[in-house]
Coordinates of C-alpha atoms and ligand atoms in Angstrom, one line a residue:
M1 CA -2.9 -16.3 14.6
S2 CA -5.9 -14.0 15.4
D3 CA -6.3 -11.3 18.1
P4 CA -9.9 -10.9 19.3
N5 CA -9.2 -7.2 20.2
C6 CA -7.7 -6.4 16.8
I7 CA -9.8 -4.3 14.3
F8 CA -8.1 -5.8 11.3
C9 CA -8.6 -9.4 12.5
K10 CA -12.3 -8.6 12.9
I11 CA -12.3 -7.2 9.3
V12 CA -10.5 -10.3 8.0
A13 CA -13.1 -12.5 9.8
G14 CA -16.0 -10.5 8.4
E15 CA -17.0 -9.3 11.9
L16 CA -16.5 -5.7 11.0
P17 CA -17.6 -4.2 7.6
A18 CA -15.0 -3.0 5.1
T19 CA -14.9 -2.3 1.4
V20 CA -12.8 -5.2 0.1
V21 CA -11.0 -4.4 -3.2
N22 CA -8.8 -7.5 -3.5
R23 CA -8.5 -10.9 -1.8
A24 CA -6.2 -13.8 -2.2
D25 CA -5.1 -16.8 -0.1
G26 CA -4.1 -15.3 3.3
L27 CA -4.3 -11.6 2.1
I28 CA -6.9 -8.9 1.9
A29 CA -7.0 -5.4 0.5
I30 CA -9.5 -2.8 1.7
E31 CA -10.3 0.9 1.4
D32 CA -9.0 3.0 4.3
I33 CA -11.9 4.3 6.4
N34 CA -10.2 7.7 6.6
P35 CA -8.5 8.1 3.2
K36 CA -5.5 10.4 3.1
A37 CA -5.1 10.2 -0.7
D38 CA -7.3 10.0 -3.8
V39 CA -6.8 6.3 -3.6
H40 CA -5.9 4.9 -0.2
L41 CA -5.9 1.1 0.2
L42 CA -4.6 -1.1 3.0
V43 CA -3.0 -4.4 2.3
I44 CA -3.3 -6.8 5.3
P45 CA -2.1 -10.3 5.8
E46 CA -4.8 -12.3 7.4
R47 CA -2.4 -13.7 10.0
H48 CA -2.1 -11.4 13.0
F49 CA 1.2 -10.0 14.0
A50 CA 1.9 -6.5 15.3
D51 CA 4.2 -4.9 12.9
F52 CA 7.0 -5.1 10.3
R53 CA 9.6 -6.1 12.9
E54 CA 7.9 -9.5 13.1
V55 CA 7.8 -10.0 9.3
G56 CA 10.0 -13.1 9.8
V57 CA 6.9 -15.0 11.0
L58 CA 6.0 -15.2 7.3
S59 CA 7.6 -17.8 5.1
A60 CA 9.7 -16.8 2.2
D61 CA 6.8 -17.7 -0.1
E62 CA 4.2 -15.8 2.0
S63 CA 6.5 -12.7 2.0
K64 CA 6.8 -12.9 -1.8
R65 CA 3.1 -13.4 -2.3
M66 CA 2.4 -10.4 0.0
L67 CA 4.7 -8.1 -2.1
E68 CA 3.1 -9.4 -5.3
F69 CA -0.3 -8.9 -3.9
I70 CA 0.5 -5.2 -3.1
A71 CA 1.5 -4.7 -6.8
E72 CA -1.5 -6.6 -8.1
T73 CA -3.9 -4.5 -5.8
A74 CA -2.4 -1.3 -7.1
Q75 CA -2.8 -2.4 -10.7
K76 CA -6.4 -3.5 -10.1
A77 CA -7.1 -0.1 -8.6
G78 CA -5.9 1.5 -11.9
L79 CA -2.7 2.9 -10.3
E80 CA 0.4 3.2 -12.5
E81 CA 2.3 5.3 -10.0
Y82 CA 1.8 5.1 -6.3
R83 CA 3.4 4.9 -2.9
V84 CA 3.7 1.9 -0.6
L85 CA 4.1 2.8 3.0
N86 CA 4.5 1.0 6.3
F87 CA 4.6 2.7 9.7
C88 CA 6.4 0.4 12.2
G89 CA 5.8 1.3 15.8
A90 CA 3.7 4.0 17.6
G91 CA 6.6 6.4 17.5
A92 CA 6.7 6.1 13.7
G93 CA 2.9 6.8 13.3
Q94 CA 1.5 3.3 13.5
T95 CA -2.0 3.2 15.1
V96 CA -3.3 -0.3 14.2
F97 CA -1.0 -3.0 15.5
H98 CA -1.6 -5.6 12.8
L99 CA 0.9 -5.4 10.0
H100 CA -0.5 -3.5 7.0
W101 CA 0.8 -1.6 3.9
H102 CA -0.7 1.7 2.8
V103 CA -1.1 1.9 -1.0
L104 CA -1.5 5.6 -1.9
G105 CA -2.3 7.0 -5.3
G106 CA -3.0 10.4 -6.7
T107 CA -2.9 13.5 -4.4
I108 CA -1.8 12.7 -0.8
R109 CA -2.9 14.8 2.1
G110 CA -2.4 14.5 5.8
M111 CA 0.2 11.6 5.7
P112 CA 3.4 12.0 7.7
A113 CA 6.3 12.9 5.3
Ligands
5GP201 P1 -1.4 3.1 10.7 O1 -1.4 4.5 11.2 O2 -1.5 2.0 11.8 O3 -0.3 2.8 9.7 O4 -2.7 3.0 9.8 C1 -3.9 2.5 10.2 C2 -4.9 2.9 9.2 O5 -6.1 2.2 9.4 C3 -5.3 4.4 9.2 O6 -5.1 5.0 7.9 C4 -6.8 4.4 9.5 O7 -7.6 5.3 8.8 C5 -7.2 3.0 9.1 N1 -8.3 2.4 9.8 C6 -8.5 2.4 11.2 N2 -9.6 1.7 11.6 C7 -10.2 1.3 10.4 C8 -11.3 0.5 10.1 O8 -12.1 0.1 11.0 N3 -11.6 0.2 8.8 C9 -10.8 0.6 7.8 N4 -11.1 0.3 6.6 N5 -9.6 1.4 8.0 C10 -9.4 1.7 9.3
ZN202 ZN1 -5.0 -8.6 13.9

């Protein structure tokens, strides 16, 4: 459920600092440490799994709550229009191998097209 070498597991456990903007049962939203948009948030399920290909480990209810939490996080951040991105696999630009969603608002710079 948790990987001791994973940055996001450490953030979830409070072992690494992060600016938490939203939290719910099993889910956390933080500010990206290297923002590539005016608003750049990361939505992270607390449960460790590497990437979107493994999304089936979540129950139907957990998946639904994760999607709702993304929308709620964007709304709380004051975003009416925004992008939700997932990079699945190193070849697609993923660098942290714990599933997460980028929520990007405003002007975007430096993100893969
Ligand atoms: P990926 O390329 O895997 O989709 O995105 C990983 C994201 O995590 C990047 O946008 C990167 O800036 C962010 N990131 C990497 N390490 C940390 C960290 O320690 N704290 C926070 N808040 N974000 C991080
Ligand atoms: Zn992890």
